[in-house]
Coordinates of C-alpha atoms in Angstrom, one line a residue:
X33 CA 78.3 178.3 91.5
X34 CA 77.9 174.9 90.4
X35 CA 81.9 174.2 90.4
X36 CA 82.1 175.8 94.1
X37 CA 79.3 173.6 95.3
X38 CA 81.1 170.5 93.7
X39 CA 84.3 171.5 95.1
X40 CA 82.8 171.9 98.7
X41 CA 81.2 168.6 98.4
X42 CA 84.7 166.9 97.4
X43 CA 86.5 168.7 100.7
X44 CA 83.5 167.2 102.6
X45 CA 84.0 163.6 101.5
X46 CA 87.7 163.7 101.5
X47 CA 87.4 165.1 105.2
X48 CA 85.1 162.1 106.2
X49 CA 86.4 159.4 104.5
X50 CA 90.4 160.3 104.0
X51 CA 91.3 162.3 106.9
X52 CA 94.9 161.9 106.2
X53 CA 94.5 163.4 102.7
X54 CA 94.3 167.0 103.8
X55 CA 93.3 169.0 100.9
X56 CA 94.1 172.7 100.9
X57 CA 92.7 175.0 98.3
X58 CA 95.9 176.7 97.2
X59 CA 99.0 176.7 94.8
X60 CA 101.5 174.4 95.6
X61 CA 104.4 175.6 97.7
X62 CA 108.0 175.3 97.3
X63 CA 108.1 172.7 100.1
X64 CA 105.6 170.5 98.7
X65 CA 106.5 167.7 95.9
X66 CA 105.0 168.5 92.2
X67 CA 105.4 166.9 89.3
X68 CA 107.9 169.4 87.9
X69 CA 112.0 169.7 88.2
X70 CA 111.2 172.5 90.5
X71 CA 111.6 170.5 94.0
X72 CA 112.2 166.8 92.8
X73 CA 114.7 166.5 95.6
X74 CA 111.7 165.4 97.8
X75 CA 111.3 162.2 96.0
X76 CA 115.2 161.4 96.8
X77 CA 114.4 162.4 100.4
X78 CA 111.4 160.2 100.5
X79 CA 113.1 157.1 99.2
X80 CA 115.8 157.6 101.4
X81 CA 113.4 157.7 104.3
X82 CA 111.9 154.5 103.3
X83 CA 115.0 152.7 102.9
X84 CA 115.8 153.8 106.7
X85 CA 112.3 153.0 107.8
X86 CA 112.8 149.4 106.4
X87 CA 116.7 148.7 105.9
X88 CA 116.4 145.1 105.3
X89 CA 113.4 145.2 102.6
X90 CA 115.8 145.8 99.6
X91 CA 115.5 148.2 96.9
X92 CA 112.7 146.3 95.0
X93 CA 110.7 147.4 98.0
X94 CA 112.0 150.7 98.6
X95 CA 111.3 151.6 94.9
X96 CA 107.6 150.3 94.9
X97 CA 106.6 151.6 98.2
X98 CA 107.9 155.0 97.0
X99 CA 106.3 155.1 93.9
X100 CA 102.8 153.9 95.5
X101 CA 102.9 156.8 97.8
X102 CA 103.7 159.5 95.1
X103 CA 100.6 158.0 93.3
X104 CA 97.7 157.5 95.6
X105 CA 96.8 161.0 96.3
X106 CA 96.5 162.0 92.6
X107 CA 94.8 158.9 91.3
X108 CA 92.0 159.0 94.3
X109 CA 91.4 162.9 93.8
X110 CA 91.0 162.7 90.1
X111 CA 88.7 159.6 90.3
X112 CA 86.7 160.6 93.1
X113 CA 86.2 164.2 91.7
X114 CA 84.9 162.8 88.4
X115 CA 82.9 160.0 89.8
X116 CA 81.2 161.7 92.6
X117 CA 81.2 165.4 91.6
X118 CA 81.5 165.5 87.9
X119 CA 84.9 167.4 88.3
X120 CA 87.9 167.3 85.8
X121 CA 91.0 167.7 88.0
X122 CA 94.1 168.9 86.5
X123 CA 96.4 166.9 89.2
X124 CA 99.4 168.1 87.4
X125 CA 99.0 171.3 89.4
X126 CA 98.8 169.6 92.8
X127 CA 101.8 169.8 95.6
X128 CA 102.0 167.0 97.8
X129 CA 103.5 166.9 101.3
X130 CA 106.1 164.5 101.9
X131 CA 106.3 163.3 105.8
X132 CA 109.1 161.0 106.5
X133 CA 108.6 158.0 104.7
X134 CA 105.1 158.7 103.7
X135 CA 102.9 161.4 101.5
X136 CA 99.8 162.7 102.9
X137 CA 98.1 165.9 102.2
X138 CA 98.0 168.3 99.2
X139 CA 97.8 171.6 97.9
X140 CA 96.0 172.3 94.6
X141 CA 94.6 175.9 93.4
X142 CA 91.0 176.3 92.8
X143 CA 91.6 176.9 89.1
X144 CA 92.7 173.4 88.7
X145 CA 89.0 172.1 88.9
X146 CA 86.7 172.5 86.0
X147 CA 83.2 171.6 86.0
X148 CA 82.0 169.1 83.1
X149 CA 81.9 171.2 79.9
X150 CA 78.4 172.8 79.0
X151 CA 78.1 170.6 76.0
X152 CA 77.9 167.5 78.1
X153 CA 75.3 168.8 80.7
X154 CA 72.0 167.8 81.9
X155 CA 70.2 168.3 78.6
X156 CA 72.7 165.5 77.4
X157 CA 71.4 162.8 79.7
X158 CA 69.2 161.5 77.2
X159 CA 72.3 161.0 75.1
X160 CA 72.4 157.1 74.3
X161 CA 75.4 155.0 75.7
X162 CA 78.0 154.1 73.3
X163 CA 78.7 150.5 71.7
X164 CA 81.6 150.1 73.3
X165 CA 80.4 150.9 77.0
X166 CA 76.6 150.5 76.9
X167 CA 76.6 151.4 80.7
X168 CA 78.4 154.7 80.1
X169 CA 76.6 157.7 78.4
X170 CA 78.6 159.9 75.9
X171 CA 78.9 162.8 78.5
X172 CA 80.7 160.6 81.1
X173 CA 82.9 159.0 78.6
X174 CA 84.3 162.7 78.0
X175 CA 84.8 163.1 81.6
X176 CA 86.7 160.0 82.0
X177 CA 88.9 160.6 79.0
X178 CA 89.6 164.1 80.0
X179 CA 90.4 163.3 83.6
X180 CA 92.4 160.1 82.6
X181 CA 94.5 162.3 80.1
X182 CA 95.6 164.5 82.9
X183 CA 96.2 161.6 85.0
X184 CA 98.5 160.0 82.2
X185 CA 100.3 163.3 82.2
X186 CA 101.1 162.9 85.8
X187 CA 102.1 159.3 85.3
X188 CA 104.7 160.2 82.8
X189 CA 105.9 163.1 84.7
X190 CA 106.5 161.3 87.8
X191 CA 108.3 158.3 86.2
X192 CA 110.9 160.7 84.9
X193 CA 111.4 162.6 88.0
X194 CA 111.8 158.8 89.8
X195 CA 114.4 157.9 87.2
X196 CA 116.8 160.4 88.4
X197 CA 116.9 159.3 91.9
X198 CA 116.4 155.3 92.1
X199 CA 115.6 152.2 89.7
X200 CA 112.0 151.7 89.0
X201 CA 110.7 149.1 86.7
X202 CA 108.6 151.3 84.5
X203 CA 106.0 148.1 83.4
X204 CA 105.8 147.5 87.1
X205 CA 105.1 151.3 88.1
X206 CA 102.5 151.4 85.3
X207 CA 100.6 148.1 86.9
X208 CA 100.9 149.5 90.3
X209 CA 99.4 152.9 89.0
X210 CA 96.5 151.1 87.3
X211 CA 95.9 148.9 90.5
X212 CA 95.3 152.0 92.3
X213 CA 92.9 153.3 89.9
X214 CA 90.9 150.2 89.9
X215 CA 90.9 149.6 93.6
X216 CA 89.7 153.4 93.8
X217 CA 86.7 152.3 91.6
X218 CA 86.0 149.3 94.0
X219 CA 86.0 151.8 96.9
X220 CA 83.5 153.7 95.1
X221 CA 81.3 151.2 94.1
X222 CA 81.2 150.0 97.8
X223 CA 80.5 153.8 99.1
X224 CA 77.8 154.4 96.2
X225 CA 75.9 151.2 96.8
X226 CA 76.4 151.2 100.6
X227 CA 77.9 147.9 100.5
X228 CA 75.4 146.1 98.5
X229 CA 76.6 144.5 95.5
X230 CA 74.2 143.8 92.5
X231 CA 74.6 142.9 88.8
X232 CA 73.8 146.2 87.4
X233 CA 76.6 147.7 89.8
X234 CA 79.1 145.2 88.7
X235 CA 78.6 145.7 85.1
X236 CA 78.8 149.4 85.6
X237 CA 81.9 149.2 87.4
X238 CA 83.6 146.9 84.7
X239 CA 82.5 149.3 82.1
X240 CA 84.3 152.4 84.2
X241 CA 87.4 150.2 84.8
X242 CA 87.7 149.8 81.0
X243 CA 87.2 153.4 80.0
X244 CA 89.7 154.6 82.8
X245 CA 92.3 152.4 81.7
X246 CA 92.1 153.5 78.1
X247 CA 92.1 157.1 79.3
X248 CA 95.4 156.7 80.8
X249 CA 96.9 154.3 78.0
X250 CA 97.0 151.5 80.8
X251 CA 94.9 149.0 79.2
X252 CA 96.0 145.6 80.3
X253 CA 98.1 146.8 83.3
X254 CA 95.3 145.9 85.8
X255 CA 91.9 144.1 85.7
X256 CA 88.8 143.2 87.7
X257 CA 87.6 139.7 88.4
X258 CA 84.4 138.2 89.5
X259 CA 84.4 136.2 92.6
X260 CA 81.6 133.9 94.2
X261 CA 80.1 135.9 97.2
X262 CA 77.2 133.4 97.8
X263 CA 79.5 132.3 101.0
X264 CA 78.2 135.2 102.8
X265 CA 74.5 134.1 102.5
X266 CA 75.1 131.6 105.1
X267 CA 75.8 133.9 107.7
X268 CA 73.1 136.3 107.1
X269 CA 71.0 137.2 110.3
X270 CA 67.8 138.4 111.1
X271 CA 69.5 142.2 110.8
X272 CA 69.8 141.3 107.1
X273 CA 66.1 141.7 106.7
X274 CA 66.4 145.5 107.4
X275 CA 68.3 146.1 103.8
X276 CA 67.6 145.2 100.3
X277 CA 69.0 141.4 99.7
X278 CA 66.8 140.8 96.9
X279 CA 68.8 142.6 94.2
X280 CA 72.1 141.2 95.8
X281 CA 74.6 139.5 93.0
X282 CA 76.1 136.1 93.5
X283 CA 79.2 137.6 92.5
X284 CA 81.4 140.2 93.8
X285 CA 84.2 142.2 92.0
X286 CA 87.6 141.8 93.2
X287 CA 91.2 143.6 91.9
X288 CA 92.9 141.2 89.4
X289 CA 96.3 142.7 90.2
X290 CA 99.1 142.6 87.7
X291 CA 101.7 144.0 89.7
X292 CA 103.3 143.2 93.1
X293 CA 103.4 146.1 95.3
X294 CA 106.5 143.9 97.2
X295 CA 105.1 144.3 100.6
X296 CA 106.4 140.7 101.4
X297 CA 109.8 141.8 101.5
X298 CA 109.3 143.7 104.8
X299 CA 110.4 142.0 107.9
X300 CA 106.9 141.5 109.1
X301 CA 105.3 141.7 105.5
X302 CA 103.4 138.9 103.8
X303 CA 102.1 138.3 100.1
X304 CA 98.8 140.2 100.0
X305 CA 95.6 138.1 99.2
X306 CA 95.2 139.8 95.7
X307 CA 99.0 139.3 94.7
X308 CA 99.5 138.1 91.0
X309 CA 102.4 136.1 93.1
X310 CA 99.5 133.6 94.3
X311 CA 97.8 131.2 92.0
X312 CA 94.6 132.1 91.0
X313 CA 92.9 129.5 93.2
X314 CA 94.5 130.3 96.2
X315 CA 94.2 134.1 95.4
X316 CA 90.3 133.6 95.3
X317 CA 90.2 131.8 98.5
X318 CA 92.3 134.5 100.3
X319 CA 90.1 137.3 98.8
X320 CA 87.1 135.3 99.9
X321 CA 88.5 135.0 103.5
X322 CA 89.3 138.7 103.6
X323 CA 85.5 139.3 102.7
X324 CA 84.5 136.9 105.6
X325 CA 86.6 138.6 108.2
X326 CA 85.3 142.1 107.0
X327 CA 81.8 140.9 107.8

């Protein structure tokens, strides 16, 4: 069955690239965190554990870190399922495992996954792209918007639950959620293009970003920006002749963050390269430097 093959492919990809995100195909247990009132006390326990692990960081860090922990798995699961396997995932049915000051691993029933509706199956590949998103076909827009609406439901549920346990600026929460979405798109771009960035890939990723933000009603909460990538050509070696460099773009996409994760408040923390606290020229330089160091 096509859905079963897609789910198995998803499990294999997660095991390979995200081993800490252990995914069990089963309903959420009463010991896992869900987007319901059932066991919301786990949110308070997570917040307290983060507070104890970084007692001097302050409440702005504690709340932002707790929120990021709650959101990273559902965002990745939803977007990877849709992008790589054409699965619509009801992330509202998942249960997440709270492990001290972190969240890693989840349970989600088989029934939470749905294959792309028949009306948008292979015969619709000939459909034209939309005027709003010339690089995305209509069937893909339907997939994104259905998946995005479920992510949006989860976002609102988690915001309501966290409000019972700690103060959290809702604008910042939405920006961090959107940043996680677009950083996931950048990871998928790198994965799907084996680290080679070309103009077609950049345009497609930009179009996807726009649609995911619209689907989750987070337009303007995050963004992508183009940064010069030609500096990297000076360090190319003979080994680069073994790969296709002809179609590489002079620009590479980077996350244009709109929210600060507050990591700099930790005792050993510092402002991230892409942090909006950095002025744009400095941000660009720091991002380019991180690319150089990554090779």
